[in-house]
Short mmCIF file of C-alpha atoms in Angstrom, two decimals:
data_model
loop_
_atom_site.label_atom_id
_atom_site.label_comp_id
_atom_site.label_asym_id
_atom_site.label_seq_id
_atom_site.Cartn_x
_atom_site.Cartn_y
_atom_site.Cartn_z
CA MET A 1 31.48 93.89 -63.73
CA THR A 2 31.08 92.97 -60.06
CA VAL A 3 32.80 90.15 -58.19
CA TRP A 4 29.47 88.27 -58.26
CA SER A 5 29.41 87.89 -62.05
CA ARG A 6 31.23 84.54 -62.28
CA PRO A 7 29.22 82.65 -59.59
CA ILE A 8 25.95 84.01 -60.94
CA ALA A 9 26.89 82.93 -64.48
CA ARG A 10 27.85 79.46 -63.25
CA LEU A 11 24.61 79.16 -61.33
CA ALA A 12 22.58 80.16 -64.40
CA ALA A 13 24.43 77.64 -66.57
CA ALA A 14 23.84 74.85 -64.05
CA ILE A 15 20.12 75.62 -63.86
CA ILE A 16 19.74 75.64 -67.66
CA ALA A 17 21.53 72.27 -67.90
CA MET A 18 19.21 70.72 -65.32
CA ILE A 19 16.08 72.02 -67.01
CA CYS A 20 17.18 70.66 -70.39
CA ALA A 21 17.70 67.09 -69.09
CA ALA A 22 15.23 64.78 -70.81
CA GLY A 23 13.13 62.09 -69.11
CA LEU A 24 12.00 58.68 -70.31
CA ALA A 25 8.58 57.93 -71.72
CA LEU A 26 7.07 55.24 -69.52
CA ALA A 27 4.07 54.51 -71.74
CA TYR A 28 1.44 55.25 -69.13
CA GLU A 29 0.44 58.43 -67.36
CA VAL A 30 -0.75 59.37 -63.87
CA GLU A 31 -2.47 62.66 -63.02
CA PRO A 32 -2.16 64.70 -60.90
CA MET A 33 1.26 64.06 -59.35
CA ARG A 34 0.65 66.18 -56.24
CA LEU A 35 -2.49 66.35 -54.09
CA ILE A 36 -3.51 68.19 -50.93
CA LEU A 37 -6.23 66.96 -48.60
CA ASP A 38 -7.48 69.33 -45.89
CA LEU A 39 -9.02 68.12 -42.63
CA GLY A 40 -10.06 71.68 -41.74
CA SER A 41 -12.37 71.92 -44.75
CA ASN A 42 -13.37 68.24 -44.58
CA ARG A 43 -11.71 67.58 -47.94
CA THR A 44 -10.54 64.04 -47.23
CA SER A 45 -11.17 62.34 -50.58
CA THR A 46 -9.65 62.79 -54.01
CA VAL A 47 -9.20 61.02 -57.36
CA ILE A 48 -6.17 60.18 -59.46
CA SER A 49 -6.36 59.14 -63.11
CA ILE A 50 -4.20 56.43 -64.72
CA THR A 51 -4.06 56.41 -68.53
CA ASN A 52 -2.70 53.47 -70.52
CA THR A 53 -0.89 54.82 -73.61
CA ARG A 54 0.42 51.40 -74.62
CA GLU A 55 -0.92 48.94 -77.15
CA THR A 56 -1.32 46.23 -74.50
CA ARG A 57 -3.28 45.93 -71.27
CA LEU A 58 -1.84 47.63 -68.19
CA PRO A 59 -2.26 45.89 -64.79
CA VAL A 60 -1.61 48.18 -61.80
CA GLU A 61 -1.89 48.14 -58.02
CA ILE A 62 -2.22 51.26 -55.84
CA VAL A 63 -0.50 51.21 -52.44
CA MET A 64 -0.59 54.06 -49.90
CA LYS A 65 2.65 54.75 -48.02
CA ARG A 66 3.57 57.18 -45.25
CA ARG A 67 6.44 59.46 -46.27
CA ILE A 68 9.10 60.13 -43.63
CA VAL A 69 11.73 62.78 -44.39
CA HIS A 70 15.00 62.84 -42.42
CA PRO A 71 17.08 65.99 -41.77
CA ASP A 72 19.57 65.11 -44.53
CA GLY A 73 16.77 64.64 -47.07
CA ARG A 74 16.69 60.84 -46.99
CA GLN A 75 13.19 59.43 -47.23
CA GLU A 76 11.44 56.35 -45.90
CA PHE A 77 8.15 54.98 -47.19
CA VAL A 78 6.06 52.88 -44.81
CA VAL A 79 2.90 51.09 -45.93
CA ALA A 80 -0.11 52.96 -44.50
CA ASP A 81 -3.14 50.92 -45.60
CA GLU A 82 -4.86 51.70 -42.29
CA ASP A 83 -4.95 55.44 -43.09
CA PHE A 84 -6.58 55.30 -46.55
CA SER A 85 -9.33 53.57 -48.44
CA VAL A 86 -8.34 53.00 -52.08
CA PHE A 87 -10.93 52.09 -54.73
CA PRO A 88 -10.21 50.18 -56.80
CA PRO A 89 -6.89 48.99 -55.33
CA LEU A 90 -6.23 46.89 -58.46
CA ALA A 91 -7.05 47.68 -62.07
CA LEU A 92 -6.53 46.22 -65.53
CA ILE A 93 -6.57 49.14 -67.97
CA GLU A 94 -7.22 48.55 -71.66
CA PRO A 95 -5.03 50.24 -74.32
CA GLY A 96 -5.95 53.90 -74.73
CA GLU A 97 -8.28 53.83 -71.72
CA SER A 98 -8.13 55.56 -68.32
CA GLN A 99 -8.97 54.40 -64.81
CA ALA A 100 -10.06 56.72 -62.01
CA VAL A 101 -8.93 55.70 -58.52
CA ARG A 102 -10.44 57.29 -55.41
CA LEU A 103 -8.26 57.88 -52.34
CA THR A 104 -10.07 58.57 -49.05
CA TYR A 105 -8.40 59.35 -45.74
CA ILE A 106 -9.89 57.22 -42.95
CA GLY A 107 -7.24 57.78 -40.26
CA ASP A 108 -7.23 59.95 -37.15
CA PRO A 109 -9.15 63.20 -37.91
CA THR A 110 -7.73 64.98 -34.83
CA ILE A 111 -4.04 65.03 -35.85
CA THR A 112 -2.35 68.36 -35.07
CA ASP A 113 0.60 68.09 -37.49
CA SER A 114 0.16 67.68 -41.24
CA GLN A 115 1.22 64.33 -42.70
CA ALA A 116 2.82 63.30 -45.99
CA TYR A 117 1.95 60.19 -47.99
CA VAL A 118 2.61 58.70 -51.40
CA ALA A 119 0.03 56.93 -53.53
CA GLU A 120 2.32 54.47 -55.29
CA VAL A 121 0.98 53.26 -58.63
CA GLN A 122 2.77 49.95 -59.14
CA GLU A 123 2.73 48.24 -62.50
CA VAL A 124 2.24 44.50 -62.07
CA PRO A 125 4.75 42.76 -64.36
CA VAL A 126 3.16 40.18 -66.65
CA SER A 127 5.09 37.78 -68.90
CA GLN A 128 3.52 37.00 -72.28
CA PRO A 129 3.25 33.33 -73.31
CA GLY A 130 6.52 32.14 -74.83
CA PHE A 131 8.43 35.27 -73.74
CA THR A 132 11.81 34.51 -72.14
CA GLY A 133 13.31 38.01 -71.78
CA VAL A 134 13.22 40.56 -68.99
CA VAL A 135 9.90 42.23 -68.08
CA PHE A 136 10.22 45.88 -67.05
CA ALA A 137 7.66 47.48 -64.74
CA TYR A 138 7.33 51.17 -63.90
CA ASN A 139 6.02 52.78 -60.72
CA PHE A 140 4.71 56.31 -60.17
CA GLY A 141 4.54 58.05 -56.81
CA VAL A 142 1.78 60.62 -56.33
CA ALA A 143 2.59 63.00 -53.46
CA VAL A 144 -0.39 63.29 -51.09
CA TYR A 145 -0.27 65.92 -48.33
CA LEU A 146 -2.80 65.72 -45.51
CA ARG A 147 -3.14 69.16 -43.95
CA ALA A 148 -4.15 69.24 -40.30
CA ASP A 149 -6.88 71.64 -39.19
CA ALA A 150 -5.55 75.24 -39.03
CA ALA A 151 -2.01 74.04 -39.80
CA GLU A 152 0.63 76.65 -40.65
CA ALA A 153 4.35 76.44 -41.37
CA ASP A 154 6.86 78.63 -39.52
CA VAL A 155 10.31 78.47 -41.16
CA THR A 156 13.56 80.17 -40.18
CA LEU A 157 17.11 79.66 -41.48
CA THR A 158 20.11 78.97 -39.25
CA ASP A 159 23.61 77.42 -39.18
CA ILE A 160 24.62 79.19 -42.40
CA ARG A 161 28.16 78.30 -43.45
CA ARG A 162 30.44 78.25 -46.47
CA GLU A 163 32.31 75.04 -47.33
CA ALA A 164 34.43 73.87 -50.25
CA ASP A 165 31.41 72.40 -52.06
CA GLY A 166 29.19 75.47 -51.64
CA LEU A 167 26.76 76.96 -49.14
CA HIS A 168 25.12 75.00 -46.35
CA PHE A 169 22.25 75.97 -44.06
CA GLN A 170 19.46 74.54 -41.94
CA ALA A 171 15.76 75.27 -42.32
CA VAL A 172 13.86 75.00 -39.04
CA ASN A 173 10.10 74.53 -39.26
CA GLU A 174 8.46 75.16 -35.89
CA GLY A 175 4.97 75.13 -37.40
CA THR A 176 2.37 72.40 -37.85
CA ASP A 177 2.24 72.34 -41.66
CA PHE A 178 4.71 71.26 -44.33
CA ALA A 179 6.84 73.89 -46.04
CA MET A 180 8.60 73.65 -49.41
CA LEU A 181 11.90 75.41 -49.94
CA SER A 182 11.03 75.44 -53.65
CA ASP A 183 7.98 77.61 -52.88
CA MET A 184 10.18 80.32 -51.34
CA SER A 185 12.71 82.89 -52.51
CA LEU A 186 16.16 83.07 -50.93
CA ARG A 187 18.38 86.12 -50.65
CA ILE A 188 22.14 85.45 -50.43
CA SER A 189 24.06 88.49 -49.23
CA LEU A 190 27.78 89.18 -49.03
CA GLY A 191 28.59 92.74 -48.05
CA SER A 192 26.67 95.03 -50.38
CA GLU A 193 26.22 92.33 -53.04
CA THR A 194 23.02 90.27 -53.20
CA LEU A 195 21.94 87.22 -55.18
CA ARG A 196 18.25 86.31 -55.21
CA LEU A 197 17.16 82.75 -55.95
CA GLU A 198 13.58 82.38 -57.18
CA PRO A 199 11.40 79.33 -56.41
CA ALA A 200 11.92 77.84 -59.90
CA GLN A 201 15.71 78.03 -59.47
CA LEU A 202 15.57 76.43 -56.02
CA ALA A 203 13.41 73.63 -57.40
CA GLU A 204 16.25 72.73 -59.77
CA LEU A 205 19.06 73.13 -57.24
CA VAL A 206 17.48 71.22 -54.33
CA GLU A 207 16.57 67.57 -54.83
CA ASN A 208 14.14 67.29 -51.91
CA PRO A 209 12.67 70.65 -50.81
CA ILE A 210 10.26 69.31 -48.15
CA ILE A 211 10.47 70.69 -44.60
CA PRO A 212 8.11 68.64 -42.37
CA PRO A 213 6.32 70.13 -39.34
CA HIS A 214 8.41 70.47 -36.17
CA SER A 215 11.60 69.43 -37.91
CA VAL A 216 15.01 70.58 -39.13
CA ARG A 217 16.26 70.08 -42.70
CA ASP A 218 19.84 70.41 -43.94
CA PHE A 219 20.28 72.04 -47.35
CA HIS A 220 23.22 72.53 -49.70
CA LEU A 221 23.55 74.99 -52.59
CA ALA A 222 26.44 74.18 -54.95
CA ILE A 223 27.53 77.82 -55.38
CA THR A 224 31.31 78.20 -55.11
CA ASP A 225 34.03 80.78 -55.93
CA LEU A 226 32.31 83.43 -53.85
CA PRO A 227 34.27 86.45 -52.58
CA ASP A 228 35.67 86.41 -49.06
CA GLY A 229 33.45 87.60 -46.24
CA ASP A 230 30.51 86.56 -44.11
CA VAL A 231 27.66 85.05 -46.06
CA ARG A 232 24.04 85.63 -45.04
CA ILE A 233 21.05 83.71 -46.35
CA SER A 234 17.52 84.82 -45.62
CA LEU A 235 13.97 84.11 -46.77
CA ASP A 236 12.91 86.85 -49.14
#
């Protein structure tokens, strides 16, 4: 048994617990949840599908928002109606039926850095006659990535340090395209011992894996009780 056995076991247990967490059924479905448009190939239009699985009508509105990601992972969403044409922007979907919604980019075609948006499907709350309770409405956010012509990501890791709550590092993207930490593999080295984290594991450990173009992101991995010594983290 090596000195890495306990942290690896704890990491595996944490990942299994996260995967087993159950979500709530929201009684309507949106597909797909992630889209990529590509200015280089002139692919600037796409379609999402909204399916009403309820027994009542579903009124929805679709709003396009620009997605801004800060170094610490915080996100802002700014209405970006001027960048997209949405048809139809409003829909009333019958029980068991689906509605196709077309999203078309109409913004600046000469951008040099890729952009991130969200197509927010907003349920419009409707009170039934005589109903005096609380009306719940659910929103879905479809991630829409607009890839600039010939855009490429260029990611390096820096500022690697060990703290009481685990490992911290920065991911620096000097490229023009978005990168996803959850699409990569990380190698954590301490002396002759190595721990490899696969993309699926990183997707569970990191809440927001996005690294925008020309930006720096701070990441934290809750791996503690590691042996003494210098820790190295590299893209594998």
